[in-house]
Amino acid sequence: MPEENRGTTPLPAPERTGRTGRTGRTGHTGYGPVFAVREFRAVFLAHALSLLGVVVSEIALTVLVYGLTGSPLLSALVFALGFLPYLVGGTLLSGVADRFPPRRVLVGCDLVCAGCAALMALPSTPVAALLVLRCVIAAVSPVFSGTRMATLTDILGDGDLFVLGRSLLRIVSQSAVLVGFGLGGVLLTVVSPRGALAVTLGTFLASALLLRLGTRRRPARTGDGALVRYSLSGTRQVLGDRRIRALLLLLWVPPMFVVAPEALAAAYADEAGVGTVWIGLLMCAMPVGTIAGELYAGAALSPAARSRIVLPLAGGGLLPLLLYPFHPGLGWILLVLVLAGAAGAYTLGLDRWFVDAVPEELRGRAMTVHTAGLMTIQGVGMALAGAAAEFWAVSTVVGGVGAVGTVCCVLLAAEVRRTGRARGGGGKGPVKGVEKGAEKGVEKGAEKRAHTEARDGADHDMTGR
């Protein structure tokens, strides 16, 4: 690809970008400036393709394993193994994100997943090998996601453009919940499960090609010594910093509690005496709310406004679940789930605080730990909710989750505020310090992108392509 096509597209001057929701002289709202960046478009499309591959592989493997064994337990393990290896990959392999050039890591992860999909599609692959290959994909996923998140700060800067870019990737992920399983089910009416896995192979290869041709070559951030020791050292640094730890917990804990209604949707529908159509509606309502909240916060709110809503939404986002024990009717329950999902918009402002708190040389490992922890803690939340529902009514469990989760989230929000005051940065709510930082967000992001492009150009001159 010609050199001029591999760089990022310069943004228009700040005063000419964004028609609404200005923040001082530099406020941007809306996703248009993000899509104006050529590299981000490649990352966005690659994310959609690789996510499609993961969703299709989960459905196909579930059907395939059940067809081969007739065991509900083994078929359910396909989904469980999508969560458990995240913790291993995110702690022992997090150093990969900083030790090696990011484009090489991203392409390599896609190729590993493509190789696993190819082996899965072979008729001779036994069930045990299928489950092991599923584990490999899950172990690679946090490294890929963490590297991609860190690379976004190189592509978009660490200001508001990064926040909006992360938001778009999350919206794609939530949309996959709504349409991915439906598309996978339709695909399986046309091809066999192993044929669907061959389709997955194609999506991973297409993602690798997009990342290889559509993003710049960048140098590794830092690191030497044994990989596992380097990874664990980074994890200790991330979790040992009070500010970073508080932000991570606020990113992790609300999702841990909010997954309970989705995990118990089938059981709640049975408790309410309704059919399978309502199960689908109960599972879709929260992703709909999440997408709507992200889109509104990203398109309509200024950076300062997104900072102001972080702590109120994080602390109070689970309160709607308190309605469950009162059995208000399924229509009201759907509204409750939409509202709980919409509260996830707090992550836009929190993403900005997190990337500001993490030193650049630690960024890849911190992002990988964040991804691994998020997936692991959601799996734990689902398991605990299911265990509790063995002893109490589902409505009581979800209401209890809302109460306990709200207490935990309020305490975490208070800790984030305290650490923000200690650092003199974000996390203090709608005060002058935060608003001033938000006003400078796009300028800081543009300066960061300019510095990154200069660094990338130097690296290209030294090493070639």
Short mmCIF file of C-alpha atoms in Angstrom, two decimals:
data_model
loop_
_atom_site.label_atom_id
_atom_site.label_comp_id
_atom_site.label_asym_id
_atom_site.label_seq_id
_atom_site.Cartn_x
_atom_site.Cartn_y
_atom_site.Cartn_z
CA MET A 1 0.00 0.00 0.00
CA PRO A 2 1.37 3.46 -0.84
CA GLU A 3 2.89 5.32 2.07
CA GLU A 4 0.33 8.16 2.00
CA ASN A 5 -2.50 5.65 2.37
CA ARG A 6 -1.14 4.07 5.54
CA GLY A 7 -1.25 7.14 7.75
CA THR A 8 -4.09 8.70 9.67
CA THR A 9 -6.24 11.35 8.07
CA PRO A 10 -5.68 14.81 9.59
CA LEU A 11 -8.74 16.17 11.34
CA PRO A 12 -10.27 19.50 10.42
CA ALA A 13 -9.39 22.44 12.61
CA PRO A 14 -11.16 22.15 15.99
CA GLU A 15 -13.23 25.29 15.54
CA ARG A 16 -14.72 23.88 12.33
CA THR A 17 -15.52 20.37 13.60
CA GLY A 18 -18.69 19.51 15.49
CA ARG A 19 -21.85 21.48 15.09
CA THR A 20 -23.43 20.95 18.51
CA GLY A 21 -22.48 20.46 22.10
CA ARG A 22 -19.32 22.57 22.10
CA THR A 23 -17.10 22.56 25.12
CA GLY A 24 -15.25 25.82 25.11
CA ARG A 25 -13.30 26.30 21.90
CA THR A 26 -12.44 22.67 21.25
CA GLY A 27 -15.45 20.53 22.18
CA HIS A 28 -16.40 17.84 19.69
CA THR A 29 -19.46 15.67 19.80
CA GLY A 30 -20.52 12.97 17.43
CA TYR A 31 -18.61 10.13 15.81
CA GLY A 32 -17.83 11.80 12.49
CA PRO A 33 -14.27 12.91 13.38
CA VAL A 34 -13.42 9.36 14.47
CA PHE A 35 -14.47 7.84 11.15
CA ALA A 36 -12.42 10.53 9.40
CA VAL A 37 -9.29 8.72 10.64
CA ARG A 38 -8.27 6.18 7.99
CA GLU A 39 -6.56 3.75 10.36
CA PHE A 40 -9.55 3.67 12.68
CA ARG A 41 -11.82 2.63 9.84
CA ALA A 42 -9.60 -0.41 9.24
CA VAL A 43 -9.56 -1.28 12.95
CA PHE A 44 -13.33 -0.84 13.19
CA LEU A 45 -14.06 -3.14 10.25
CA ALA A 46 -11.50 -5.71 11.45
CA HIS A 47 -13.15 -5.69 14.87
CA ALA A 48 -16.56 -6.35 13.35
CA LEU A 49 -15.21 -9.24 11.27
CA SER A 50 -13.27 -10.93 14.08
CA LEU A 51 -16.24 -10.53 16.41
CA LEU A 52 -18.49 -12.14 13.82
CA GLY A 53 -16.02 -15.02 13.66
CA VAL A 54 -16.11 -15.51 17.43
CA VAL A 55 -19.92 -15.44 17.58
CA VAL A 56 -20.33 -17.88 14.70
CA SER A 57 -17.69 -20.21 16.16
CA GLU A 58 -19.47 -20.27 19.54
CA ILE A 59 -22.79 -21.24 17.96
CA ALA A 60 -21.26 -23.75 15.58
CA LEU A 61 -19.16 -25.38 18.31
CA THR A 62 -22.11 -25.65 20.66
CA VAL A 63 -24.19 -27.41 17.99
CA LEU A 64 -21.24 -29.55 16.87
CA VAL A 65 -20.24 -30.70 20.37
CA TYR A 66 -23.83 -31.50 21.30
CA GLY A 67 -24.30 -33.40 18.06
CA LEU A 68 -21.15 -35.46 18.66
CA THR A 69 -21.70 -36.20 22.36
CA GLY A 70 -25.37 -35.59 23.17
CA SER A 71 -24.11 -33.93 26.39
CA PRO A 72 -25.67 -30.61 27.48
CA LEU A 73 -22.74 -30.13 29.90
CA LEU A 74 -20.08 -30.38 27.21
CA SER A 75 -22.01 -28.10 24.84
CA ALA A 76 -22.40 -25.54 27.64
CA LEU A 77 -18.63 -25.71 28.24
CA VAL A 78 -18.15 -24.07 24.84
CA PHE A 79 -19.56 -20.84 26.30
CA ALA A 80 -17.87 -21.24 29.69
CA LEU A 81 -14.49 -21.71 28.02
CA GLY A 82 -15.05 -18.37 26.33
CA PHE A 83 -14.64 -16.68 29.74
CA LEU A 84 -12.28 -18.75 31.88
CA PRO A 85 -9.02 -18.56 29.83
CA TYR A 86 -9.24 -14.75 29.76
CA LEU A 87 -7.71 -14.62 33.22
CA VAL A 88 -4.73 -16.76 32.18
CA GLY A 89 -4.12 -14.94 28.91
CA GLY A 90 -4.62 -11.54 30.49
CA THR A 91 -2.08 -12.09 33.27
CA LEU A 92 0.59 -14.37 31.80
CA LEU A 93 0.56 -12.96 28.26
CA SER A 94 -0.27 -9.28 28.85
CA GLY A 95 3.37 -8.33 28.21
CA VAL A 96 2.96 -9.27 24.55
CA ALA A 97 0.98 -6.05 24.06
CA ASP A 98 3.99 -3.90 25.03
CA ARG A 99 6.93 -6.15 24.14
CA PHE A 100 6.21 -6.48 20.40
CA PRO A 101 5.13 -4.10 17.63
CA PRO A 102 1.34 -3.75 17.96
CA ARG A 103 0.47 -4.43 14.33
CA ARG A 104 2.45 -7.67 14.44
CA VAL A 105 0.61 -8.71 17.62
CA LEU A 106 -2.84 -7.94 16.18
CA VAL A 107 -2.20 -9.76 12.92
CA GLY A 108 -0.56 -12.65 14.76
CA CYS A 109 -3.54 -13.07 17.11
CA ASP A 110 -5.94 -13.15 14.16
CA LEU A 111 -3.77 -15.76 12.43
CA VAL A 112 -3.67 -17.92 15.58
CA CYS A 113 -7.48 -17.77 15.78
CA ALA A 114 -7.72 -18.56 12.06
CA GLY A 115 -5.48 -21.60 12.57
CA CYS A 116 -7.66 -22.80 15.44
CA ALA A 117 -10.79 -22.36 13.31
CA ALA A 118 -9.17 -24.33 10.48
CA LEU A 119 -8.38 -27.23 12.82
CA MET A 120 -11.90 -27.13 14.26
CA ALA A 121 -13.36 -27.40 10.77
CA LEU A 122 -11.48 -30.63 10.04
CA PRO A 123 -13.81 -33.68 10.21
CA SER A 124 -11.19 -35.68 12.14
CA THR A 125 -10.84 -33.21 15.05
CA PRO A 126 -12.16 -34.89 18.25
CA VAL A 127 -14.32 -33.17 20.89
CA ALA A 128 -11.47 -32.80 23.39
CA ALA A 129 -9.38 -31.00 20.78
CA LEU A 130 -12.32 -28.76 19.90
CA LEU A 131 -12.56 -27.61 23.52
CA VAL A 132 -8.79 -27.07 23.74
CA LEU A 133 -8.83 -24.97 20.57
CA ARG A 134 -11.71 -22.94 22.01
CA CYS A 135 -9.52 -22.28 25.06
CA VAL A 136 -6.65 -21.10 22.84
CA ILE A 137 -8.89 -18.57 21.08
CA ALA A 138 -10.16 -17.32 24.45
CA ALA A 139 -6.60 -17.03 25.85
CA VAL A 140 -5.47 -15.02 22.82
CA SER A 141 -8.50 -12.70 22.92
CA PRO A 142 -7.42 -10.46 25.86
CA VAL A 143 -3.99 -9.95 24.27
CA PHE A 144 -5.65 -8.93 21.01
CA SER A 145 -8.18 -6.66 22.72
CA GLY A 146 -5.62 -5.03 25.00
CA THR A 147 -3.22 -4.39 22.14
CA ARG A 148 -6.03 -2.92 20.03
CA MET A 149 -7.11 -0.61 22.87
CA ALA A 150 -3.55 0.61 23.37
CA THR A 151 -3.14 1.06 19.62
CA LEU A 152 -6.24 3.26 19.56
CA THR A 153 -4.36 5.78 21.69
CA ASP A 154 -1.65 5.85 19.00
CA ILE A 155 -4.21 6.23 16.21
CA LEU A 156 -6.66 8.61 17.89
CA GLY A 157 -4.63 10.14 20.71
CA ASP A 158 -5.61 9.71 24.37
CA GLY A 159 -8.30 12.41 24.39
CA ASP A 160 -11.92 12.50 23.31
CA LEU A 161 -11.35 10.77 19.98
CA PHE A 162 -10.08 7.71 21.85
CA VAL A 163 -13.18 7.72 24.04
CA LEU A 164 -15.47 7.83 21.00
CA GLY A 165 -13.44 5.16 19.20
CA ARG A 166 -13.73 2.82 22.20
CA SER A 167 -17.43 3.58 22.35
CA LEU A 168 -17.90 2.55 18.71
CA LEU A 169 -16.13 -0.76 19.30
CA ARG A 170 -18.35 -1.44 22.31
CA ILE A 171 -21.44 -0.63 20.26
CA VAL A 172 -20.34 -3.20 17.68
CA SER A 173 -19.89 -5.76 20.46
CA GLN A 174 -23.35 -5.09 21.89
CA SER A 175 -24.89 -5.19 18.43
CA ALA A 176 -23.35 -8.63 17.94
CA VAL A 177 -25.39 -9.81 20.93
CA LEU A 178 -28.54 -8.68 19.14
CA VAL A 179 -27.86 -9.95 15.63
CA GLY A 180 -24.88 -12.31 15.80
CA PHE A 181 -26.63 -15.33 17.23
CA GLY A 182 -29.54 -14.89 14.85
CA LEU A 183 -27.21 -14.75 11.87
CA GLY A 184 -25.32 -17.77 13.16
CA GLY A 185 -28.55 -19.71 13.48
CA VAL A 186 -29.54 -18.85 9.91
CA LEU A 187 -26.08 -19.86 8.68
CA LEU A 188 -26.43 -23.27 10.31
CA THR A 189 -29.58 -23.91 8.29
CA VAL A 190 -27.49 -23.61 5.14
CA VAL A 191 -24.17 -25.23 6.09
CA SER A 192 -22.98 -27.80 8.63
CA PRO A 193 -21.37 -26.70 11.92
CA ARG A 194 -17.92 -27.47 10.50
CA GLY A 195 -18.84 -25.48 7.40
CA ALA A 196 -19.74 -22.56 9.64
CA LEU A 197 -16.32 -22.87 11.28
CA ALA A 198 -14.80 -22.54 7.82
CA VAL A 199 -16.69 -19.24 7.51
CA THR A 200 -15.11 -18.23 10.83
CA LEU A 201 -11.69 -18.98 9.34
CA GLY A 202 -12.46 -16.52 6.56
CA THR A 203 -13.49 -13.73 8.95
CA PHE A 204 -10.27 -14.04 10.97
CA LEU A 205 -8.14 -13.99 7.83
CA ALA A 206 -10.01 -10.94 6.50
CA SER A 207 -9.46 -9.16 9.83
CA ALA A 208 -5.73 -9.95 9.72
CA LEU A 209 -5.47 -8.61 6.18
CA LEU A 210 -7.26 -5.37 7.09
CA LEU A 211 -4.99 -4.77 10.06
CA ARG A 212 -1.85 -5.57 8.08
CA LEU A 213 -2.68 -3.26 5.19
CA GLY A 214 -4.76 -0.62 6.96
CA THR A 215 -2.61 0.29 9.97
CA ARG A 216 0.87 1.72 10.41
CA ARG A 217 3.88 -0.16 11.64
CA ARG A 218 4.72 1.06 15.14
CA PRO A 219 7.58 0.08 17.46
CA ALA A 220 7.15 -1.92 20.63
CA ARG A 221 6.56 0.26 23.67
CA THR A 222 9.09 -1.24 26.06
CA GLY A 223 10.15 -4.42 27.80
CA ASP A 224 12.90 -6.99 28.19
CA GLY A 225 13.47 -10.18 30.12
CA ALA A 226 11.22 -13.24 30.38
CA LEU A 227 7.73 -12.65 28.98
CA VAL A 228 5.79 -14.16 31.89
CA ARG A 229 7.82 -12.21 34.47
CA TYR A 230 7.37 -9.03 32.45
CA SER A 231 3.62 -9.66 32.17
CA LEU A 232 3.19 -10.34 35.87
CA SER A 233 5.28 -7.28 36.72
CA GLY A 234 2.94 -5.15 34.63
CA THR A 235 -0.10 -6.67 36.32
CA ARG A 236 1.37 -5.88 39.73
CA GLN A 237 2.07 -2.30 38.67
CA VAL A 238 -1.46 -1.85 37.35
CA LEU A 239 -3.17 -3.31 40.41
CA GLY A 240 -0.68 -1.76 42.82
CA ASP A 241 -1.50 1.81 41.81
CA ARG A 242 -4.44 3.00 43.92
CA ARG A 243 -5.86 5.30 41.24
CA ILE A 244 -5.61 2.78 38.40
CA ARG A 245 -6.99 0.02 40.62
CA ALA A 246 -10.01 2.12 41.58
CA LEU A 247 -10.76 2.94 37.95
CA LEU A 248 -10.41 -0.70 36.93
CA LEU A 249 -12.79 -1.83 39.65
CA LEU A 250 -15.35 0.75 38.57
CA LEU A 251 -15.02 -0.59 35.02
CA TRP A 252 -15.40 -4.20 36.23
CA VAL A 253 -17.86 -4.28 39.12
CA PRO A 254 -21.05 -2.78 37.57
CA PRO A 255 -20.90 -5.29 34.66
CA MET A 256 -20.40 -8.12 37.17
CA PHE A 257 -23.78 -7.34 38.74
CA VAL A 258 -25.66 -6.20 35.66
CA VAL A 259 -25.21 -9.55 33.87
CA ALA A 260 -27.46 -11.27 36.41
CA PRO A 261 -30.80 -10.52 34.67
CA GLU A 262 -29.44 -11.77 31.33
CA ALA A 263 -27.98 -14.91 32.88
CA LEU A 264 -31.33 -15.65 34.56
CA ALA A 265 -33.60 -14.58 31.70
CA ALA A 266 -34.79 -18.12 30.92
CA ALA A 267 -35.40 -18.88 34.60
CA TYR A 268 -37.27 -15.59 35.09
CA ALA A 269 -39.46 -16.27 32.06
CA ASP A 270 -40.31 -19.66 33.56
CA GLU A 271 -41.06 -18.04 36.92
CA ALA A 272 -43.34 -15.54 35.19
CA GLY A 273 -45.01 -18.29 33.15
CA VAL A 274 -44.27 -16.84 29.70
CA GLY A 275 -42.93 -18.39 26.51
CA THR A 276 -39.64 -18.37 24.63
CA VAL A 277 -40.46 -15.12 22.79
CA TRP A 278 -40.19 -13.28 26.09
CA ILE A 279 -36.84 -14.93 26.80
CA GLY A 280 -35.48 -13.32 23.63
CA LEU A 281 -36.96 -9.94 24.58
CA LEU A 282 -35.52 -10.14 28.10
CA MET A 283 -32.07 -10.92 26.70
CA CYS A 284 -32.21 -8.19 24.07
CA ALA A 285 -33.54 -5.33 26.23
CA MET A 286 -30.31 -4.56 28.05
CA PRO A 287 -28.08 -4.51 24.93
CA VAL A 288 -30.64 -2.16 23.31
CA GLY A 289 -30.34 0.16 26.30
CA THR A 290 -26.55 -0.04 26.25
CA ILE A 291 -26.35 0.85 22.56
CA ALA A 292 -28.82 3.72 22.97
CA GLY A 293 -26.94 5.10 25.98
CA GLU A 294 -23.56 4.90 24.24
CA LEU A 295 -24.86 6.54 21.08
CA TYR A 296 -26.51 9.37 22.98
CA ALA A 297 -23.52 10.05 25.22
CA GLY A 298 -21.09 9.90 22.30
CA ALA A 299 -23.15 11.94 19.83
CA ALA A 300 -24.97 14.45 22.01
CA LEU A 301 -22.81 15.08 25.09
CA SER A 302 -19.64 17.10 25.31
CA PRO A 303 -16.49 15.66 26.92
CA ALA A 304 -17.18 17.68 30.10
CA ALA A 305 -20.73 16.34 30.28
CA ARG A 306 -19.50 12.77 29.86
CA SER A 307 -17.14 13.34 32.79
CA ARG A 308 -19.98 14.67 34.94
CA ILE A 309 -22.20 11.61 34.43
CA VAL A 310 -19.56 8.99 35.26
CA LEU A 311 -20.02 8.73 39.01
CA PRO A 312 -23.83 9.20 39.15
CA LEU A 313 -24.46 6.55 36.48
CA ALA A 314 -21.87 4.13 37.84
CA GLY A 315 -23.21 4.48 41.38
CA GLY A 316 -26.91 4.36 40.53
CA GLY A 317 -27.08 2.29 37.35
CA LEU A 318 -28.24 -0.86 39.16
CA LEU A 319 -31.10 0.82 41.03
CA PRO A 320 -33.72 -0.10 38.39
CA LEU A 321 -33.17 -3.79 39.25
CA LEU A 322 -34.76 -3.14 42.67
CA LEU A 323 -38.12 -3.26 40.90
CA TYR A 324 -37.84 -7.00 40.18
CA PRO A 325 -39.11 -8.33 43.55
CA PHE A 326 -42.32 -6.28 43.19
CA HIS A 327 -43.36 -8.24 40.05
CA PRO A 328 -44.46 -5.14 38.12
CA GLY A 329 -45.21 -6.93 34.84
CA LEU A 330 -42.97 -7.86 31.93
CA GLY A 331 -43.40 -4.55 30.14
CA TRP A 332 -41.97 -2.71 33.13
CA ILE A 333 -39.19 -5.29 33.47
CA LEU A 334 -38.15 -4.62 29.87
CA LEU A 335 -37.97 -0.90 30.70
CA VAL A 336 -35.90 -1.71 33.79
CA LEU A 337 -33.42 -3.64 31.66
CA VAL A 338 -33.20 -0.88 29.06
CA LEU A 339 -32.47 1.69 31.79
CA ALA A 340 -29.85 -0.54 33.42
CA GLY A 341 -28.19 -0.99 30.04
CA ALA A 342 -28.29 2.74 29.26
CA ALA A 343 -26.41 3.47 32.50
CA GLY A 344 -23.40 1.80 30.86
CA ALA A 345 -22.77 5.17 29.18
CA TYR A 346 -20.66 6.00 32.26
CA THR A 347 -17.80 4.10 30.63
CA LEU A 348 -17.19 6.84 28.02
CA GLY A 349 -15.98 9.31 30.63
CA LEU A 350 -14.29 6.60 32.67
CA ASP A 351 -12.30 5.39 29.65
CA ARG A 352 -10.76 8.86 29.41
CA TRP A 353 -9.80 8.89 33.09
CA PHE A 354 -8.30 5.41 32.79
CA VAL A 355 -6.09 6.16 29.79
CA ASP A 356 -4.95 9.43 31.46
CA ALA A 357 -3.96 7.52 34.62
CA VAL A 358 -1.90 4.79 32.92
CA PRO A 359 1.72 5.57 31.89
CA GLU A 360 2.30 5.04 28.18
CA GLU A 361 4.93 2.34 28.70
CA LEU A 362 2.38 0.33 30.74
CA ARG A 363 -0.60 0.95 28.50
CA GLY A 364 -0.67 -2.31 26.54
CA ARG A 365 -0.46 -4.44 29.68
CA ALA A 366 -3.01 -2.29 31.51
CA MET A 367 -5.50 -2.58 28.64
CA THR A 368 -5.00 -6.35 28.50
CA VAL A 369 -5.54 -6.69 32.26
CA HIS A 370 -8.67 -4.55 31.91
CA THR A 371 -10.09 -6.80 29.18
CA ALA A 372 -9.21 -10.02 30.99
CA GLY A 373 -10.66 -8.82 34.27
CA LEU A 374 -13.86 -7.59 32.66
CA MET A 375 -14.59 -10.89 30.93
CA THR A 376 -13.60 -12.98 33.95
CA ILE A 377 -15.66 -11.01 36.45
CA GLN A 378 -18.73 -11.19 34.20
CA GLY A 379 -18.36 -14.96 34.11
CA VAL A 380 -18.12 -14.97 37.92
CA GLY A 381 -21.20 -12.77 38.14
CA MET A 382 -23.20 -15.14 35.94
CA ALA A 383 -22.11 -18.16 38.00
CA LEU A 384 -22.96 -16.50 41.34
CA ALA A 385 -26.37 -15.36 40.07
CA GLY A 386 -27.14 -18.88 38.89
CA ALA A 387 -26.04 -20.36 42.21
CA ALA A 388 -28.20 -17.92 44.17
CA ALA A 389 -31.21 -18.74 41.99
CA GLU A 390 -30.95 -22.36 43.19
CA PHE A 391 -32.07 -21.16 46.64
CA TRP A 392 -34.20 -18.06 46.05
CA ALA A 393 -36.71 -16.86 43.48
CA VAL A 394 -35.15 -15.22 40.42
CA SER A 395 -36.95 -11.94 41.11
CA THR A 396 -35.52 -11.91 44.64
CA VAL A 397 -32.01 -12.67 43.36
CA VAL A 398 -32.07 -9.89 40.77
CA GLY A 399 -33.45 -7.42 43.32
CA GLY A 400 -30.72 -8.44 45.76
CA VAL A 401 -28.12 -8.00 43.03
CA GLY A 402 -29.43 -4.47 42.48
CA ALA A 403 -29.17 -3.64 46.19
CA VAL A 404 -25.76 -5.20 46.89
CA GLY A 405 -24.36 -3.99 43.58
CA THR A 406 -25.48 -0.42 44.23
CA VAL A 407 -23.72 -0.37 47.61
CA CYS A 408 -20.50 -1.71 46.05
CA CYS A 409 -20.65 0.73 43.13
CA VAL A 410 -21.30 3.75 45.37
CA LEU A 411 -18.29 2.82 47.51
CA LEU A 412 -16.14 2.44 44.39
CA ALA A 413 -17.37 5.76 43.00
CA ALA A 414 -16.34 7.41 46.27
CA GLU A 415 -12.89 5.80 46.00
CA VAL A 416 -12.50 7.03 42.43
CA ARG A 417 -13.42 10.54 43.58
CA ARG A 418 -10.87 10.39 46.41
CA THR A 419 -8.06 9.17 44.16
CA GLY A 420 -8.97 11.81 41.60
CA ARG A 421 -8.57 14.52 44.18
CA ALA A 422 -5.23 13.06 45.27
CA ARG A 423 -4.00 13.10 41.66
CA GLY A 424 -5.61 16.45 40.87
CA GLY A 425 -7.34 14.97 37.78
CA GLY A 426 -10.58 13.30 36.70
CA GLY A 427 -12.89 11.56 39.08
CA LYS A 428 -13.90 14.63 41.08
CA GLY A 429 -17.24 15.01 39.35
CA PRO A 430 -18.56 18.22 37.80
CA VAL A 431 -15.88 20.53 39.12
CA LYS A 432 -13.66 22.98 37.42
CA GLY A 433 -10.66 20.64 37.15
CA VAL A 434 -12.56 17.99 35.25
CA GLU A 435 -14.35 20.42 32.95
CA LYS A 436 -11.09 22.13 32.10
CA GLY A 437 -9.50 18.77 31.33
CA ALA A 438 -12.44 17.79 29.14
CA GLU A 439 -12.27 21.08 27.23
CA LYS A 440 -8.68 20.31 26.34
CA GLY A 441 -9.40 16.69 25.46
CA VAL A 442 -9.53 17.02 21.68
CA GLU A 443 -6.52 19.36 21.59
CA LYS A 444 -4.55 16.88 23.70
CA GLY A 445 -5.66 14.02 21.46
CA ALA A 446 -4.60 15.91 18.34
CA GLU A 447 -1.22 16.73 19.89
CA LYS A 448 -0.76 13.09 20.87
CA ARG A 449 -1.62 11.94 17.34
CA ALA A 450 0.87 14.41 15.89
CA HIS A 451 3.57 13.13 18.25
CA THR A 452 2.68 9.52 17.43
CA GLU A 453 2.81 10.12 13.69
CA ALA A 454 6.21 11.75 14.06
CA ARG A 455 7.44 8.80 16.08
CA ASP A 456 5.99 6.33 13.59
CA GLY A 457 7.63 8.15 10.72
CA ALA A 458 10.99 7.98 12.44
CA ASP A 459 10.54 4.30 13.10
CA HIS A 460 9.66 3.68 9.48
CA ASP A 461 12.78 5.52 8.32
CA MET A 462 14.96 3.41 10.62
CA THR A 463 13.51 -0.01 10.11
CA GLY A 464 11.76 0.02 6.78
CA ARG A 465 8.47 -1.71 6.41
#
